[in-house]
Tab-separated table of C-alpha atoms and ligand atoms in Angstrom:
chain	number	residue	atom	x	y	z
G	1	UNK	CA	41.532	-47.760	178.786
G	2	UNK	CA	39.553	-50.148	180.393
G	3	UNK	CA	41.806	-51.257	183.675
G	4	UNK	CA	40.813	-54.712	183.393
G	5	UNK	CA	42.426	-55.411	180.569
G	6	UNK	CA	45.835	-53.257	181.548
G	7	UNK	CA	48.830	-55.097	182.472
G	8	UNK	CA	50.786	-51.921	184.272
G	9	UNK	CA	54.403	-51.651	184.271
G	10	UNK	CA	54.483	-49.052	187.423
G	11	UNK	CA	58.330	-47.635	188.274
G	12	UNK	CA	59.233	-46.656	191.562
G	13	UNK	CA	55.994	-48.484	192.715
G	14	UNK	CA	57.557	-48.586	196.369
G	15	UNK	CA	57.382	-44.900	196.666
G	16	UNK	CA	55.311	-42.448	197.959
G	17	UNK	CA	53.190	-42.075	195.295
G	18	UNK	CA	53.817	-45.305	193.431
G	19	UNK	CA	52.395	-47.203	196.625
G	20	UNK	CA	49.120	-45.599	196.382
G	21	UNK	CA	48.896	-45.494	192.501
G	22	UNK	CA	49.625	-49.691	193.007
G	23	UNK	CA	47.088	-50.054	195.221
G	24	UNK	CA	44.533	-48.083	193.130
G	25	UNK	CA	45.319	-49.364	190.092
G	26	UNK	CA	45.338	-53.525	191.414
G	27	UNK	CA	41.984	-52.575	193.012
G	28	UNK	CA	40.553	-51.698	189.406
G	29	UNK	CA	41.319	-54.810	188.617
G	30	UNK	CA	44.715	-54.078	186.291
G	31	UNK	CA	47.796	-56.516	186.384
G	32	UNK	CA	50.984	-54.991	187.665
G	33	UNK	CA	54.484	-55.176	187.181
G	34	UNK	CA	56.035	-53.392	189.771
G	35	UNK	CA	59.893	-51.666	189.425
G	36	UNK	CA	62.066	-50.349	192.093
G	37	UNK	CA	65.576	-50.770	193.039
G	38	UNK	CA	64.737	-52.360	196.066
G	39	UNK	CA	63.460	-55.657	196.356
G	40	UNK	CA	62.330	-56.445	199.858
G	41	UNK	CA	60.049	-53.047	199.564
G	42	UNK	CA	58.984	-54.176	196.211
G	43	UNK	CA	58.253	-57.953	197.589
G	44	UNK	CA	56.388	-56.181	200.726
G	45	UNK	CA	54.145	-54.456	198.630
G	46	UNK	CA	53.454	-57.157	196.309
G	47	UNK	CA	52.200	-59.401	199.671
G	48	UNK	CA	49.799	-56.764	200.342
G	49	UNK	CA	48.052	-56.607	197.266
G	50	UNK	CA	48.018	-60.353	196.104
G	51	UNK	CA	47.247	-61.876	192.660
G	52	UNK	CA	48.028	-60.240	189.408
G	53	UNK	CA	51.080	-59.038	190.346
G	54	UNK	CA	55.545	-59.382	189.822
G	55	UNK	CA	58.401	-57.724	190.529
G	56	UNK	CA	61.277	-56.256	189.173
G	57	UNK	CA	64.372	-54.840	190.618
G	58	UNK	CA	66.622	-52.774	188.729
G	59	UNK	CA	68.290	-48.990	188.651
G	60	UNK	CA	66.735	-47.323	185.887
G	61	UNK	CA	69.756	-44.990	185.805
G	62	UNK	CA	71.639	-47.671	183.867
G	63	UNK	CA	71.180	-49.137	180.383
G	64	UNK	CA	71.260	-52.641	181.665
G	65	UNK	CA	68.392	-51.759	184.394
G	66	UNK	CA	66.385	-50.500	181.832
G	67	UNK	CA	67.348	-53.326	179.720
G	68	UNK	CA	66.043	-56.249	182.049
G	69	UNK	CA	62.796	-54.360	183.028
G	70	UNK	CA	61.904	-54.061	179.589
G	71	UNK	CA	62.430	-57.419	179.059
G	72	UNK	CA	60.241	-58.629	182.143
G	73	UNK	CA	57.583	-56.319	180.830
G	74	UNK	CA	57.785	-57.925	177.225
G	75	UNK	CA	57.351	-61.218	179.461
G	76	UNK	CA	54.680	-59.779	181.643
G	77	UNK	CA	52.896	-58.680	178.515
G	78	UNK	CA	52.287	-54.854	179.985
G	79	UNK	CA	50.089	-52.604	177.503
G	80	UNK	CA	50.619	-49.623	179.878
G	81	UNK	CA	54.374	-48.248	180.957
G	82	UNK	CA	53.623	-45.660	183.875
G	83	UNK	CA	57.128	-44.223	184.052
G	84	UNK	CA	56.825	-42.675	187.779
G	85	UNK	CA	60.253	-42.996	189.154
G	86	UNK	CA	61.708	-39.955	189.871
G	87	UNK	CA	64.636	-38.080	192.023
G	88	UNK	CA	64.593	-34.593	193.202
G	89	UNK	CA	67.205	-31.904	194.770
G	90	UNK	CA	66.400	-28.511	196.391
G	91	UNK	CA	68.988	-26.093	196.435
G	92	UNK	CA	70.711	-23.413	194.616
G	93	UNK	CA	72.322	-24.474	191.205
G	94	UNK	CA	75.613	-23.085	192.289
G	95	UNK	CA	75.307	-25.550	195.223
G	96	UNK	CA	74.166	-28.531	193.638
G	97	UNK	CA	77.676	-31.218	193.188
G	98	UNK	CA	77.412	-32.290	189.920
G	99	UNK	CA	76.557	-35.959	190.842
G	100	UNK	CA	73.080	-35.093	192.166
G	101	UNK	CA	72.671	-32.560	188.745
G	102	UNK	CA	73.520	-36.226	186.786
G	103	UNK	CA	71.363	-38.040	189.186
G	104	UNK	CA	68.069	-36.043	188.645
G	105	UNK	CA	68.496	-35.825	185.074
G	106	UNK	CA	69.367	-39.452	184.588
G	107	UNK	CA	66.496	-40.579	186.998
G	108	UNK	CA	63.600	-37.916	185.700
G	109	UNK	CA	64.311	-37.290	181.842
G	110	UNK	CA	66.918	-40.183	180.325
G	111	UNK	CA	65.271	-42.939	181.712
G	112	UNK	CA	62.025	-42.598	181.121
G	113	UNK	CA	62.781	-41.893	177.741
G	114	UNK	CA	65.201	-45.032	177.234
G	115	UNK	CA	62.323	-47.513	178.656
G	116	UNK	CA	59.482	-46.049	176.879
G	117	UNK	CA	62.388	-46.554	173.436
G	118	UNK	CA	63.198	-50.459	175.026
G	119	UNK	CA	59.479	-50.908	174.959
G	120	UNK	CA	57.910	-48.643	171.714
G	121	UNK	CA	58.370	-51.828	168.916
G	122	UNK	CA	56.099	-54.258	171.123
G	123	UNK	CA	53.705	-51.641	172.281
G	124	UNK	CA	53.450	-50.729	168.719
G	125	UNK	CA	52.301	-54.064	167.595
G	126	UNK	CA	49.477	-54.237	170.461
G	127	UNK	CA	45.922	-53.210	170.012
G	128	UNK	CA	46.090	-50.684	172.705
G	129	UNK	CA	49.030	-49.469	174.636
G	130	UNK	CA	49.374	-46.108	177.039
G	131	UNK	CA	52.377	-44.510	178.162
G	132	UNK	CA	51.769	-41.986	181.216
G	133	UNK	CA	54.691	-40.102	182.372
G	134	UNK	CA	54.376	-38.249	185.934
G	135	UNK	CA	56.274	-35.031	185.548
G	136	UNK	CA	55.647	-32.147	187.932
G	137	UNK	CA	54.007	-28.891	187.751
G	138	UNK	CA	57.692	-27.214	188.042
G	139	UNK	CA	57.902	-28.745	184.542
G	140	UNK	CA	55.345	-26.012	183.386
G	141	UNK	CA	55.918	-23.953	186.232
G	142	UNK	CA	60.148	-23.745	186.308
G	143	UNK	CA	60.854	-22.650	190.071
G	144	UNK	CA	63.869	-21.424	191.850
G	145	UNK	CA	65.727	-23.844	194.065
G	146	UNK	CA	64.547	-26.604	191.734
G	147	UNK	CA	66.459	-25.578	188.407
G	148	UNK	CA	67.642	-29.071	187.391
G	149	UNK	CA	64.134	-30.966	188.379
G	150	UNK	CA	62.676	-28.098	186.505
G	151	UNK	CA	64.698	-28.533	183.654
G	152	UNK	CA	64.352	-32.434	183.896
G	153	UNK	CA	60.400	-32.467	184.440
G	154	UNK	CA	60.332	-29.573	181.349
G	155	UNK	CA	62.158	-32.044	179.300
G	156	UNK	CA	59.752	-35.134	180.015
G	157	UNK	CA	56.817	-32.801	179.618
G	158	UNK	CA	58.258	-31.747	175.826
G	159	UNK	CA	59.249	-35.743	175.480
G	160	UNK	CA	55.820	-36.675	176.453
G	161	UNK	CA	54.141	-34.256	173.608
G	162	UNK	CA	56.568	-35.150	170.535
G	163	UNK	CA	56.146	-38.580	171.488
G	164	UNK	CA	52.461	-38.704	171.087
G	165	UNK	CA	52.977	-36.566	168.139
G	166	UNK	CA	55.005	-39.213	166.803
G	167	UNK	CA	52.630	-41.749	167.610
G	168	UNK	CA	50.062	-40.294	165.985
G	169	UNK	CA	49.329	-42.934	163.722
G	170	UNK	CA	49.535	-45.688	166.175
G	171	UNK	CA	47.446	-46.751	168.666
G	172	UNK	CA	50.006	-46.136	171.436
G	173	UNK	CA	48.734	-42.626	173.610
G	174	UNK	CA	51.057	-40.860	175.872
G	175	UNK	CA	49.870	-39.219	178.911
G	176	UNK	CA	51.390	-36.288	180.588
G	177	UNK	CA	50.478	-35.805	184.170
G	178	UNK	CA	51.854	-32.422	186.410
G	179	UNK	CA	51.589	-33.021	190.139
G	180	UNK	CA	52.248	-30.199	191.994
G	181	UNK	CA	53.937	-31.073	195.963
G	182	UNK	CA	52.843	-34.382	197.203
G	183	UNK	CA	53.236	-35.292	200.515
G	184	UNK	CA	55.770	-37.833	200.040
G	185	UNK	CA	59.088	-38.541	201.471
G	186	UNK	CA	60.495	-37.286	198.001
G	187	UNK	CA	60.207	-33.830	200.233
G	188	UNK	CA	62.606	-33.660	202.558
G	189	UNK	CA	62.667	-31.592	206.209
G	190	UNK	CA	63.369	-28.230	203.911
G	191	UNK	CA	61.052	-28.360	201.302
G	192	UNK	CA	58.207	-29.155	203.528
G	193	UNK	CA	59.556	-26.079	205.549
G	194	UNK	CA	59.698	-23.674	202.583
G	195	UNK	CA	56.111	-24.934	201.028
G	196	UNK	CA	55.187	-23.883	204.579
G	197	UNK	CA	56.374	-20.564	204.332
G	198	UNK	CA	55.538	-19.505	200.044
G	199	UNK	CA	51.751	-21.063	201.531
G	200	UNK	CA	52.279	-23.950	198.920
G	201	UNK	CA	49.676	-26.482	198.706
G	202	UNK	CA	50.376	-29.992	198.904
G	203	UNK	CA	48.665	-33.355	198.128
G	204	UNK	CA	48.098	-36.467	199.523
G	205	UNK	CA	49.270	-39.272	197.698
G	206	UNK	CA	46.063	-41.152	197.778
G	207	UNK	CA	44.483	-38.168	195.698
G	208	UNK	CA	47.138	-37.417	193.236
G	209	UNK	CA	46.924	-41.529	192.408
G	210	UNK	CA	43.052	-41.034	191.851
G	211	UNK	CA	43.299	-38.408	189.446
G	212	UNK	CA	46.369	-40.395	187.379
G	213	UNK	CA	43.919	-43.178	187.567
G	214	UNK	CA	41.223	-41.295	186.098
G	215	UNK	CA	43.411	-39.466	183.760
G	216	UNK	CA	44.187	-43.061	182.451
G	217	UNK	CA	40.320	-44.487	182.440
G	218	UNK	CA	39.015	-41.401	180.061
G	219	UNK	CA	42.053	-41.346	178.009
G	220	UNK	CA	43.669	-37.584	178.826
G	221	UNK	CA	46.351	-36.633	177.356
G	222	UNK	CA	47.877	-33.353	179.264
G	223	UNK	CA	46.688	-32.690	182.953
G	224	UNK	CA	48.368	-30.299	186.012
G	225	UNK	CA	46.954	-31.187	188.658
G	226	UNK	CA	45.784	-28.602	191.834
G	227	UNK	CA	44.657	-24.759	191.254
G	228	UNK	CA	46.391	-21.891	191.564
G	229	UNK	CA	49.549	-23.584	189.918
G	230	UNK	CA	47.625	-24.539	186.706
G	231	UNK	CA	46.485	-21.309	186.366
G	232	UNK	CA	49.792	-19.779	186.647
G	233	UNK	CA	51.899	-22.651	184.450
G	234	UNK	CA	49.652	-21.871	181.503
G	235	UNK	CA	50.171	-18.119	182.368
G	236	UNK	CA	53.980	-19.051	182.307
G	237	UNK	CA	53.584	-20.015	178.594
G	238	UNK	CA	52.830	-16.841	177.076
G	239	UNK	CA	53.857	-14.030	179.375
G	240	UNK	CA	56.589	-15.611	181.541
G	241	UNK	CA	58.262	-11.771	182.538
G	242	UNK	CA	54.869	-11.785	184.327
G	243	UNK	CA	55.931	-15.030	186.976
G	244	UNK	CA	59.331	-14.010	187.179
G	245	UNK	CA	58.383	-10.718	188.267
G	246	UNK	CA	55.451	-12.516	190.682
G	247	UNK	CA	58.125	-15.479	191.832
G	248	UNK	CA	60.607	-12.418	192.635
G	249	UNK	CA	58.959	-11.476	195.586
G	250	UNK	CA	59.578	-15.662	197.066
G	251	UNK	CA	63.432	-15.718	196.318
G	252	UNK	CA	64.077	-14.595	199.715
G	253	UNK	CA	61.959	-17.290	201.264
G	254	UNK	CA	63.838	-20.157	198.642
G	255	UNK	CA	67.153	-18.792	199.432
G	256	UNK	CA	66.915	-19.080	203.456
G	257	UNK	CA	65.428	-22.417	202.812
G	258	UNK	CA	68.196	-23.647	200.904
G	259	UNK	CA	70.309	-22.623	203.206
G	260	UNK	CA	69.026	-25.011	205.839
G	261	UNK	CA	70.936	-27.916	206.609
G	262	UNK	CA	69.707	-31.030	208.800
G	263	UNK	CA	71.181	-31.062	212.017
G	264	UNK	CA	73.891	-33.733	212.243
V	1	NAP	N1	56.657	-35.521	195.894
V	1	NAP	C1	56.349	-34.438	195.175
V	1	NAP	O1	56.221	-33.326	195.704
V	1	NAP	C2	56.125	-34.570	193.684
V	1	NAP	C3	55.480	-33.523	193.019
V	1	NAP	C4	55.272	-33.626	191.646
V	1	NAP	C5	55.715	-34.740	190.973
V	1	NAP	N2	56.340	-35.743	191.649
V	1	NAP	C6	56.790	-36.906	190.881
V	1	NAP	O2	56.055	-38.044	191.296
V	1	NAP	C7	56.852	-39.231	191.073
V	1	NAP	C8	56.850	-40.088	192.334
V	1	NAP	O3	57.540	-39.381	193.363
V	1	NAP	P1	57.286	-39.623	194.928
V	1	NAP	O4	56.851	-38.335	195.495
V	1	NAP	O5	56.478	-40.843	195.122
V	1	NAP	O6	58.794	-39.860	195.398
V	1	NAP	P2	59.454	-41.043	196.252
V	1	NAP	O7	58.575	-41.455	197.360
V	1	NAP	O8	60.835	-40.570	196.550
V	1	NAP	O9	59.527	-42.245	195.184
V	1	NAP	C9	60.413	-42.197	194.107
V	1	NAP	C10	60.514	-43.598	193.537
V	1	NAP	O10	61.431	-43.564	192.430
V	1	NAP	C11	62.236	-44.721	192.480
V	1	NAP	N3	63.571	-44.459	191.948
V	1	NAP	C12	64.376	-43.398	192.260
V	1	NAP	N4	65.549	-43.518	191.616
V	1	NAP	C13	65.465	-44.665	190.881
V	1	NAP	C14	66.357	-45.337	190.008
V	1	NAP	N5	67.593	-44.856	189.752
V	1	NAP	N6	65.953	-46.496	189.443
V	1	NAP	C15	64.734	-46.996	189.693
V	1	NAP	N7	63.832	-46.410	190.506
V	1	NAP	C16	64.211	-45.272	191.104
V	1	NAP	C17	62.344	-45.095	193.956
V	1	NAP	O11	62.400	-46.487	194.036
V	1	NAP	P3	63.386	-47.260	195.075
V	1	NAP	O12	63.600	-46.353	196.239
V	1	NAP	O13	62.677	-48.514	195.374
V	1	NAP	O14	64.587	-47.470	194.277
V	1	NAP	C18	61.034	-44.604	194.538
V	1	NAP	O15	60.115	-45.655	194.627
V	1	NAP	C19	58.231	-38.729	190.655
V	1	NAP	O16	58.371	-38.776	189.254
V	1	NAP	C20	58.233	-37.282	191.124
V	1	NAP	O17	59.129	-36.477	190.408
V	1	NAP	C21	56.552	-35.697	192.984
């Protein structure tokens, strides 16, 4: 897609990685509608870049959210829906209260889903639409410590491919994009710790939003972004005894890091 020509409906543009993927993206040249559930960020932002660009304010975790920013995007006229909001938890599962469990899957899996639905009949009837959802490498690469984001970035990742499957005689494309960590505040004082200690790589925001841009200028369709994870999510497909045996080894290192708790 030419970026010119896309009017962007961004979620969680005020974010770590939404900030940078706002900024890219206006700098192309694209329009941009940009969603968060808080406005002052959202308003901050949107002085910094200028022109071409709204806002809308809404929690995506409840029908009526997702009802008034698909009807601002109707209004806005977006031919792009980059579904990046997202909410994470480390921990154990047996630790997790069942409001953050509800939380991630709400914020990661049921709403992107629901505003990509509020949205399908008028992308449909455009010339050229593209729907990109950000999932995560732990979608492809399920990790301990992370079993509902797993499950919830999994489920977008499986949404994102019967979707375009769906599509495919429309001339609406859905692209799936795998991150792995991202140096973002997303990560809190404990996961930063324990990528420290498994030797994790992370990302800067700035480079994950280039390669989502680029993924959307050639038209991709699947991409996991950063090597040695790629390598061993596609591995994870076919002979997953092989990871769990390999991710054994780390469970040590996840449990002592879940363990941690932030100084009062
Ligand atoms: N950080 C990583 O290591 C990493 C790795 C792989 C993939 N990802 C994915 O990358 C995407 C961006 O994450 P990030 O690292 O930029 O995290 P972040 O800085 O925490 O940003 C998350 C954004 O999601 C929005 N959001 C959260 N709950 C929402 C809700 N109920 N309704 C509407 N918006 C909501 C927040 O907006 P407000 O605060 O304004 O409401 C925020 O702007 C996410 O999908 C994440 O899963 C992150």
């Amino acid at each position: 897609m030419k970026l010119e020509n896309a009017r962007i409906l961004l979620t969680g543009a005020a974010g770590g990685l939404g900030h940078e993927l706002a900024k890219q993206l206006h700098a192309s040249g694209a329009s941009l509608l940009l969603a968060g559930r808080d406005v002052a960020k959202l308003e901050a932002l949107r002085a910094t870049l200028g022109p071409r660009c709204a806002v809308v304010a809404a929690d995506l975790t409840r029908a009526e959210g997702v009802a008034l920013v698909a009807r601002v995007a109707r209004d806005f006229k977006v031919n792009v829906l980059i579904n990046n909001a997202g909410a994470s938890a480390f921990g154990l599962l047996e630790n997790q209260p069942r409001a953050s469990i509800e939380q991630v899957l709400a914020t990661c899996l049921e709403a992107p889903i629901c505003l990509t639905q509020a949205l399908l009949p008028w992308f449909k009837a455009l010339p050229e639409a593209v729907i990109v959802n950000v999932g995560s490498m732990f979608g492809s690469l399920p990790f301990a410590g992370f079993t509902t984001y797993s499950a919830a970035k999994a489920g977008l990742r499986a949404f994102s491919q019967a979707l375009r499957r769906e599509l495919a005689d429309t001339r609406v494309a859905v692209v799936h994009i795998a991150p792995r960590a991202i140096d973002t505040a997303m990560n809190g004082e404990a996961v930063t710790a324990l990528n420290r200690a498994l030797k994790s790589e992370s990302d800067a925001p700035d480079a994950v939003a280039c390669e989502i841009v680029a993924a959307l200028v050639r038209n991709a369709r699947e991409v996991h972004l950063g090597f040695p994870e790629r390598f061993f999510a596609w591995l994870n497909g076919f002979a997953p005894g092989l990871i769990d045996r390999g991710l054994a080894g780390k469970l040590p290192i996840v449990k002592r890091h879940a363990a941690y708790r932030q100084p009062a």
